Amino acid sequence: MHADEALRWDLGDLYRADDDPALERDLRDARGRAEKLAAAHRGMVSALNPAKLRDLLVEYEALIAVAWRPSLYASLRFSAATDDASAQALVARTREEGARVSTVVKFLDVELKTAPQTVFDGWLASAELEPYRHYLRAARRSAPHTLSEPEEKVATLKSLTGAAAWSQLYDETVSSIRVGIEIDGKPREITVDEARALRSSPDRALRERASRAIHEAHASRSHVLNFVFNTIFQDHGVEIGLRRFDSPIAPTLLDDELSAEVVESLMATTERNYGLAQEYYRLKARALGLPDFASHDLLAPLPGGDRKVSFSDGKKLVLDSFASFSPTFSEIAERHFARRWIDVMPRPGKRGGAFCAAAIPSLHPYVLTNYNDRLDDVSTVAHELGHAIHFSLASKQSLLNYGPTTPMAETASVFGEIVLATRLLAAERDPTVRRALIAMRIEDVIATVFRQVMYTRWEQQAHARRAEGVATADEYGALWRAQLERLYGPSVRLGELDRWGWIGIPHFIHSRFYCYSYAFGQLLVLALYRRYAEEGDRFVPRYLDLLAGGGSGTPEELLARVGVDVHAPAFWQQGFATLSSLIDEFRATL
Ligand SMILES: [Zn+2]
C-alpha cells in the first residue's frame, strides 16, 4: 500500500462504497423498525410496565444503531471529500431519511416526558429499568419547563424571525468586517480571524496594530452588534420567565446535568486563583524583556515553540507517552493507526480542523486530523485519540448510555494532551524549547480556565444588567473591563480599546453560557492528573473505569465513583496546584 493511502480512512467497516447495497438495506430496515415500533406503542407508552418499557428501549437502541450507520458513513465520506458530488448527495439523502425516522419515533420522547408522575416514579424505582435510569431522568428533565403544545409551536415558529434572525444578523455583520492594517509597510484589508492570528506575531508593533484594528472595527459596528446583544439577552430573559427557570444560566446547567452550586464552586475557586495568571504574565514580561507588558503582548510567542515534528515522529511521541500512562491507552490508539480508523493529512477538498466521530457502541470511533508538522498538530492527534479511547472504553455501555455528557466530553482528550506534554517536557534538553513548551501549557490553561470563567462571569452580569433595561455598549464595556482588571490585576497594562473585547465573542450569541464548560473540562482533567501524579499507577484503573462509564450517569454520579466531590473547592484547587508547579518550572528557566 502507498504510504499516503495508509494515512487515509478505511470506511469498510461501515460500507464498501457509496453504492453498497447494504446501505440501502439499512435505510429500509431503519424505516421498517421505526414504523413497527410506532404501530405497537404510540399513545400507549405510559401504560407499559417496567419490563415492557425496557424491551421497548432495547428495540429503540437497535433501531438507532441501524439508522445512524448510513448517516455516519455519509458524514465521514463528506468530511474527507467535501467537493465530491456523490458524498454531497449521500449526506442530503441520509439526512432526509434520518429526519423521517426520528419523526416516526418522536412519540417515545414526548410520552416519556408527559407520563403521569406516579407511573414515571414506578419506572425509576424498578430493577428492570435500572440500566436506563439516567436516560429516563434526562428525557424528563425539561418537562417542568415545557409549555403547552400550541405555545411551543408558536414559540418555535416565532423564533425563526426572532432570536435565530438576530444571531444571523450578528454573523453576517461580523463576517463582513474587513480590518485595515499595515503589514510590511503596505496597507492591507484582512478578515478578523486573520487579524487575530497576527496577535501572536513576534513583531510587537504588529501585535499592537492588529489588536487596535480589531477593536476599532468592532467599535465601528457597535450600534448594530450591541442592538443584537440587547435583543438576544432580552429574548432569553423572556424565555426563562415563561419557562420558569431561576437564572439565565439554569437552562444550560439543566442540559449539562450540573447543579448551580458546582459551577459556582468551580468559578469562585478559579477567581481566587487569578493571582497565578498575574504571576505568570510578570514572568513572561521578564522572559520577553518587556518592562511594560501590555494586553497586546498576552499572546506574544516565546522563541523555540515553532519546532517541526514529522508525522511518524509525532505518532511515536503520542504512542510512547500513552504507553507510559497505560498500555490500554496505547493499544487503543495503535489500533486506530493500524486499522486505518484515522485520516491524518490535509488535502484539497478535505474539511479543516479535527474531530473524533463515534455514535454507535458496537462500532469503533473514527478520527480526522489535518497534520501539518507543528507541535500543536501532535497535540491534536493526542486529543482526538483521547476521545477515541474514551468511546472505546465506554463501548460496553448500551447506546443510550454511551456518549458522555458535555462537561465530561473532554475528560480523556485533554488528559491525552497533558500526558503527551509531560512526556515532551521530560525528554527535552534544549532550555529554550523547554521554556517554550512550559509556556504553551500554562497559556493553554489560562485560555481555557481563567479566560472562560471570566467570560462566564461577564455573561452573568450582562444578562443581569439587561434585565434592568437596555444597556449601552459602554455599559457592557465597563463590565468587561472590570473583569479584565480582576483577572490580570497590575501585571497587564490594559488599553482604552480593550473594553470592546466582549462584542466579538460569538458564544455569547450562539452558545449561551457554554464557556464555563471549557473551564470545567480542563480543570477537572488537571485535578485528575494531579491525583495521578500523587497516586501513581493505582490511579490508572480508577480512571479507566470513569471513562468506561460513558454517559451512564450525571457528571456528579460518575465522578463520585472515583472518589471525586465536584462540590468541594478543595477538588478544584488541585487543578491549580498543577498550574502552580508549571509556573514554578517556568520561573526556574529565567
Ligand atoms: Zn475535544
PDB file of C-alpha atoms in Angstrom, residues 106-266:
ATOM      1  CA  LYS A 106     -40.694  11.164  18.259  1.00  0.00           C
ATOM      2  CA  PHE A 107     -43.700   9.839  20.219  1.00  0.00           C
ATOM      3  CA  LEU A 108     -41.379   7.996  22.613  1.00  0.00           C
ATOM      4  CA  ASP A 109     -39.629  11.140  23.803  1.00  0.00           C
ATOM      5  CA  VAL A 110     -42.911  13.053  24.123  1.00  0.00           C
ATOM      6  CA  GLU A 111     -44.670  10.267  26.013  1.00  0.00           C
ATOM      7  CA  LEU A 112     -41.765   9.706  28.417  1.00  0.00           C
ATOM      8  CA  LYS A 113     -41.798  13.418  29.116  1.00  0.00           C
ATOM      9  CA  THR A 114     -45.552  13.571  29.756  1.00  0.00           C
ATOM     10  CA  ALA A 115     -46.224  10.258  31.521  1.00  0.00           C
ATOM     11  CA  PRO A 116     -48.009  10.742  34.872  1.00  0.00           C
ATOM     12  CA  GLN A 117     -45.564  11.277  37.734  1.00  0.00           C
ATOM     13  CA  THR A 118     -46.663   8.142  39.607  1.00  0.00           C
ATOM     14  CA  VAL A 119     -46.036   5.989  36.516  1.00  0.00           C
ATOM     15  CA  PHE A 120     -42.661   7.611  35.991  1.00  0.00           C
ATOM     16  CA  ASP A 121     -41.683   7.114  39.655  1.00  0.00           C
ATOM     17  CA  GLY A 122     -42.606   3.442  39.301  1.00  0.00           C
ATOM     18  CA  TRP A 123     -40.276   3.094  36.320  1.00  0.00           C
ATOM     19  CA  LEU A 124     -37.430   4.814  38.116  1.00  0.00           C
ATOM     20  CA  ALA A 125     -37.798   2.613  41.174  1.00  0.00           C
ATOM     21  CA  SER A 126     -37.892  -0.652  39.207  1.00  0.00           C
ATOM     22  CA  ALA A 127     -34.937  -3.012  38.921  1.00  0.00           C
ATOM     23  CA  GLU A 128     -35.753  -3.768  35.260  1.00  0.00           C
ATOM     24  CA  LEU A 129     -35.156  -0.167  34.238  1.00  0.00           C
ATOM     25  CA  GLU A 130     -32.071   0.359  36.371  1.00  0.00           C
ATOM     26  CA  PRO A 131     -29.795   0.465  33.266  1.00  0.00           C
ATOM     27  CA  TYR A 132     -31.936   3.226  31.750  1.00  0.00           C
ATOM     28  CA  ARG A 133     -32.429   5.362  34.857  1.00  0.00           C
ATOM     29  CA  HIS A 134     -30.063   8.071  33.684  1.00  0.00           C
ATOM     30  CA  TYR A 135     -31.654   8.182  30.239  1.00  0.00           C
ATOM     31  CA  LEU A 136     -35.178   8.372  31.698  1.00  0.00           C
ATOM     32  CA  ARG A 137     -34.263  11.174  34.078  1.00  0.00           C
ATOM     33  CA  ALA A 138     -32.552  13.077  31.265  1.00  0.00           C
ATOM     34  CA  ALA A 139     -35.526  12.628  28.920  1.00  0.00           C
ATOM     35  CA  ARG A 140     -37.760  14.130  31.553  1.00  0.00           C
ATOM     36  CA  ARG A 141     -35.590  16.903  32.930  1.00  0.00           C
ATOM     37  CA  SER A 142     -37.021  19.608  30.653  1.00  0.00           C
ATOM     38  CA  ALA A 143     -40.631  18.572  31.386  1.00  0.00           C
ATOM     39  CA  PRO A 144     -41.232  21.158  34.142  1.00  0.00           C
ATOM     40  CA  HIS A 145     -40.028  23.854  31.746  1.00  0.00           C
ATOM     41  CA  THR A 146     -42.077  22.787  28.730  1.00  0.00           C
ATOM     42  CA  LEU A 147     -45.049  24.916  27.644  1.00  0.00           C
ATOM     43  CA  SER A 148     -48.340  23.665  26.247  1.00  0.00           C
ATOM     44  CA  GLU A 149     -48.210  22.217  22.739  1.00  0.00           C
ATOM     45  CA  PRO A 150     -49.756  25.244  20.953  1.00  0.00           C
ATOM     46  CA  GLU A 151     -47.454  27.564  22.923  1.00  0.00           C
ATOM     47  CA  GLU A 152     -44.400  25.539  21.963  1.00  0.00           C
ATOM     48  CA  LYS A 153     -45.495  25.620  18.334  1.00  0.00           C
ATOM     49  CA  VAL A 154     -45.850  29.413  18.338  1.00  0.00           C
ATOM     50  CA  ALA A 155     -42.510  29.805  20.141  1.00  0.00           C
ATOM     51  CA  THR A 156     -40.729  27.632  17.563  1.00  0.00           C
ATOM     52  CA  LEU A 157     -42.291  29.419  14.600  1.00  0.00           C
ATOM     53  CA  LYS A 158     -41.661  32.897  16.010  1.00  0.00           C
ATOM     54  CA  SER A 159     -38.059  32.085  16.911  1.00  0.00           C
ATOM     55  CA  LEU A 160     -37.201  31.990  13.196  1.00  0.00           C
ATOM     56  CA  THR A 161     -37.875  35.706  12.902  1.00  0.00           C
ATOM     57  CA  GLY A 162     -36.711  36.279  16.492  1.00  0.00           C
ATOM     58  CA  ALA A 163     -33.514  35.017  18.101  1.00  0.00           C
ATOM     59  CA  ALA A 164     -32.461  32.985  15.059  1.00  0.00           C
ATOM     60  CA  ALA A 165     -32.720  36.005  12.769  1.00  0.00           C
ATOM     61  CA  TRP A 166     -30.821  38.219  15.201  1.00  0.00           C
ATOM     62  CA  SER A 167     -27.972  35.794  15.537  1.00  0.00           C
ATOM     63  CA  GLN A 168     -27.791  35.510  11.767  1.00  0.00           C
ATOM     64  CA  LEU A 169     -27.558  39.299  11.537  1.00  0.00           C
ATOM     65  CA  TYR A 170     -24.729  39.117  14.077  1.00  0.00           C
ATOM     66  CA  ASP A 171     -22.865  36.522  11.997  1.00  0.00           C
ATOM     67  CA  GLU A 172     -23.334  38.402   8.762  1.00  0.00           C
ATOM     68  CA  THR A 173     -22.193  41.675  10.317  1.00  0.00           C
ATOM     69  CA  VAL A 174     -19.111  40.161  11.951  1.00  0.00           C
ATOM     70  CA  SER A 175     -18.082  38.144   8.908  1.00  0.00           C
ATOM     71  CA  SER A 176     -18.394  41.179   6.637  1.00  0.00           C
ATOM     72  CA  ILE A 177     -15.835  43.083   8.724  1.00  0.00           C
ATOM     73  CA  ARG A 178     -12.548  43.785   6.966  1.00  0.00           C
ATOM     74  CA  VAL A 179      -9.746  45.060   9.121  1.00  0.00           C
ATOM     75  CA  GLY A 180      -7.482  47.744   7.683  1.00  0.00           C
ATOM     76  CA  ILE A 181      -3.899  47.196   8.840  1.00  0.00           C
ATOM     77  CA  GLU A 182      -0.362  47.945   7.729  1.00  0.00           C
ATOM     78  CA  ILE A 183       1.776  44.823   7.188  1.00  0.00           C
ATOM     79  CA  ASP A 184       5.390  45.079   5.976  1.00  0.00           C
ATOM     80  CA  GLY A 185       4.876  48.753   5.182  1.00  0.00           C
ATOM     81  CA  LYS A 186       1.833  48.150   2.973  1.00  0.00           C
ATOM     82  CA  PRO A 187      -1.826  48.858   3.832  1.00  0.00           C
ATOM     83  CA  ARG A 188      -3.896  45.646   3.767  1.00  0.00           C
ATOM     84  CA  GLU A 189      -7.539  44.630   4.230  1.00  0.00           C
ATOM     85  CA  ILE A 190      -7.870  41.322   6.114  1.00  0.00           C
ATOM     86  CA  THR A 191     -10.553  39.347   7.945  1.00  0.00           C
ATOM     87  CA  VAL A 192     -10.965  39.468  11.724  1.00  0.00           C
ATOM     88  CA  ASP A 193      -9.628  35.909  12.014  1.00  0.00           C
ATOM     89  CA  GLU A 194      -6.512  36.819  10.060  1.00  0.00           C
ATOM     90  CA  ALA A 195      -6.034  39.874  12.258  1.00  0.00           C
ATOM     91  CA  ARG A 196      -6.482  37.727  15.383  1.00  0.00           C
ATOM     92  CA  ALA A 197      -3.686  35.435  14.199  1.00  0.00           C
ATOM     93  CA  LEU A 198      -1.359  38.457  13.997  1.00  0.00           C
ATOM     94  CA  ARG A 199      -1.716  38.950  17.748  1.00  0.00           C
ATOM     95  CA  SER A 200       0.751  36.073  18.187  1.00  0.00           C
ATOM     96  CA  SER A 201       3.316  37.631  15.871  1.00  0.00           C
ATOM     97  CA  PRO A 202       6.856  38.074  17.268  1.00  0.00           C
ATOM     98  CA  ASP A 203       6.674  41.695  15.983  1.00  0.00           C
ATOM     99  CA  ARG A 204       5.368  43.740  18.901  1.00  0.00           C
ATOM    100  CA  ALA A 205       4.301  46.757  16.852  1.00  0.00           C
ATOM    101  CA  LEU A 206       2.322  44.479  14.522  1.00  0.00           C
ATOM    102  CA  ARG A 207       0.632  42.806  17.505  1.00  0.00           C
ATOM    103  CA  GLU A 208      -0.400  46.221  18.773  1.00  0.00           C
ATOM    104  CA  ARG A 209      -1.694  47.360  15.371  1.00  0.00           C
ATOM    105  CA  ALA A 210      -3.672  44.120  14.971  1.00  0.00           C
ATOM    106  CA  SER A 211      -5.304  44.385  18.424  1.00  0.00           C
ATOM    107  CA  ARG A 212      -6.169  48.028  17.867  1.00  0.00           C
ATOM    108  CA  ALA A 213      -7.558  47.373  14.371  1.00  0.00           C
ATOM    109  CA  ILE A 214      -9.805  44.525  15.601  1.00  0.00           C
ATOM    110  CA  HIS A 215     -11.235  46.617  18.437  1.00  0.00           C
ATOM    111  CA  GLU A 216     -11.776  49.633  16.182  1.00  0.00           C
ATOM    112  CA  ALA A 217     -13.522  47.505  13.554  1.00  0.00           C
ATOM    113  CA  HIS A 218     -15.887  46.099  16.190  1.00  0.00           C
ATOM    114  CA  ALA A 219     -16.440  49.537  17.732  1.00  0.00           C
ATOM    115  CA  SER A 220     -17.416  50.948  14.342  1.00  0.00           C
ATOM    116  CA  ARG A 221     -20.186  48.286  14.111  1.00  0.00           C
ATOM    117  CA  SER A 222     -21.178  48.609  17.743  1.00  0.00           C
ATOM    118  CA  HIS A 223     -24.578  50.119  17.056  1.00  0.00           C
ATOM    119  CA  VAL A 224     -25.803  47.005  15.252  1.00  0.00           C
ATOM    120  CA  LEU A 225     -23.850  44.481  17.334  1.00  0.00           C
ATOM    121  CA  ASN A 226     -24.911  45.982  20.664  1.00  0.00           C
ATOM    122  CA  PHE A 227     -28.513  46.024  19.458  1.00  0.00           C
ATOM    123  CA  VAL A 228     -28.199  42.285  18.754  1.00  0.00           C
ATOM    124  CA  PHE A 229     -26.751  41.621  22.230  1.00  0.00           C
ATOM    125  CA  ASN A 230     -29.574  43.538  23.896  1.00  0.00           C
ATOM    126  CA  THR A 231     -32.224  41.759  21.846  1.00  0.00           C
ATOM    127  CA  ILE A 232     -30.797  38.254  22.282  1.00  0.00           C
ATOM    128  CA  PHE A 233     -30.327  38.796  26.018  1.00  0.00           C
ATOM    129  CA  GLN A 234     -33.873  40.072  26.392  1.00  0.00           C
ATOM    130  CA  ASP A 235     -35.225  37.195  24.318  1.00  0.00           C
ATOM    131  CA  HIS A 236     -33.528  34.839  26.752  1.00  0.00           C
ATOM    132  CA  GLY A 237     -34.891  36.826  29.698  1.00  0.00           C
ATOM    133  CA  VAL A 238     -38.449  36.377  28.360  1.00  0.00           C
ATOM    134  CA  GLU A 239     -37.791  32.683  27.770  1.00  0.00           C
ATOM    135  CA  ILE A 240     -36.557  31.947  31.284  1.00  0.00           C
ATOM    136  CA  GLY A 241     -39.544  33.834  32.688  1.00  0.00           C
ATOM    137  CA  LEU A 242     -42.056  31.845  30.608  1.00  0.00           C
ATOM    138  CA  ARG A 243     -40.347  28.536  31.303  1.00  0.00           C
ATOM    139  CA  ARG A 244     -39.830  29.282  34.979  1.00  0.00           C
ATOM    140  CA  PHE A 245     -36.084  28.970  35.243  1.00  0.00           C
ATOM    141  CA  ASP A 246     -34.496  30.681  38.219  1.00  0.00           C
ATOM    142  CA  SER A 247     -31.475  32.170  36.438  1.00  0.00           C
ATOM    143  CA  PRO A 248     -30.150  32.811  32.906  1.00  0.00           C
ATOM    144  CA  ILE A 249     -27.561  30.009  33.235  1.00  0.00           C
ATOM    145  CA  ALA A 250     -30.149  27.471  34.510  1.00  0.00           C
ATOM    146  CA  PRO A 251     -31.244  26.021  31.110  1.00  0.00           C
ATOM    147  CA  THR A 252     -27.607  25.302  30.202  1.00  0.00           C
ATOM    148  CA  LEU A 253     -26.939  23.592  33.533  1.00  0.00           C
ATOM    149  CA  LEU A 254     -30.078  21.509  33.134  1.00  0.00           C
ATOM    150  CA  ASP A 255     -28.777  20.223  29.787  1.00  0.00           C
ATOM    151  CA  ASP A 256     -25.330  19.636  31.260  1.00  0.00           C
ATOM    152  CA  GLU A 257     -26.786  17.879  34.327  1.00  0.00           C
ATOM    153  CA  LEU A 258     -24.843  20.015  36.756  1.00  0.00           C
ATOM    154  CA  SER A 259     -26.079  21.973  39.739  1.00  0.00           C
ATOM    155  CA  ALA A 260     -25.566  25.721  40.007  1.00  0.00           C
ATOM    156  CA  GLU A 261     -23.539  25.123  43.201  1.00  0.00           C
ATOM    157  CA  VAL A 262     -20.960  23.008  41.377  1.00  0.00           C
ATOM    158  CA  VAL A 263     -20.422  25.609  38.678  1.00  0.00           C
ATOM    159  CA  GLU A 264     -20.247  28.425  41.226  1.00  0.00           C
ATOM    160  CA  SER A 265     -17.697  26.434  43.226  1.00  0.00           C
ATOM    161  CA  LEU A 266     -15.596  25.961  40.089  1.00  0.00           C
TER     162      LEU A 266
END
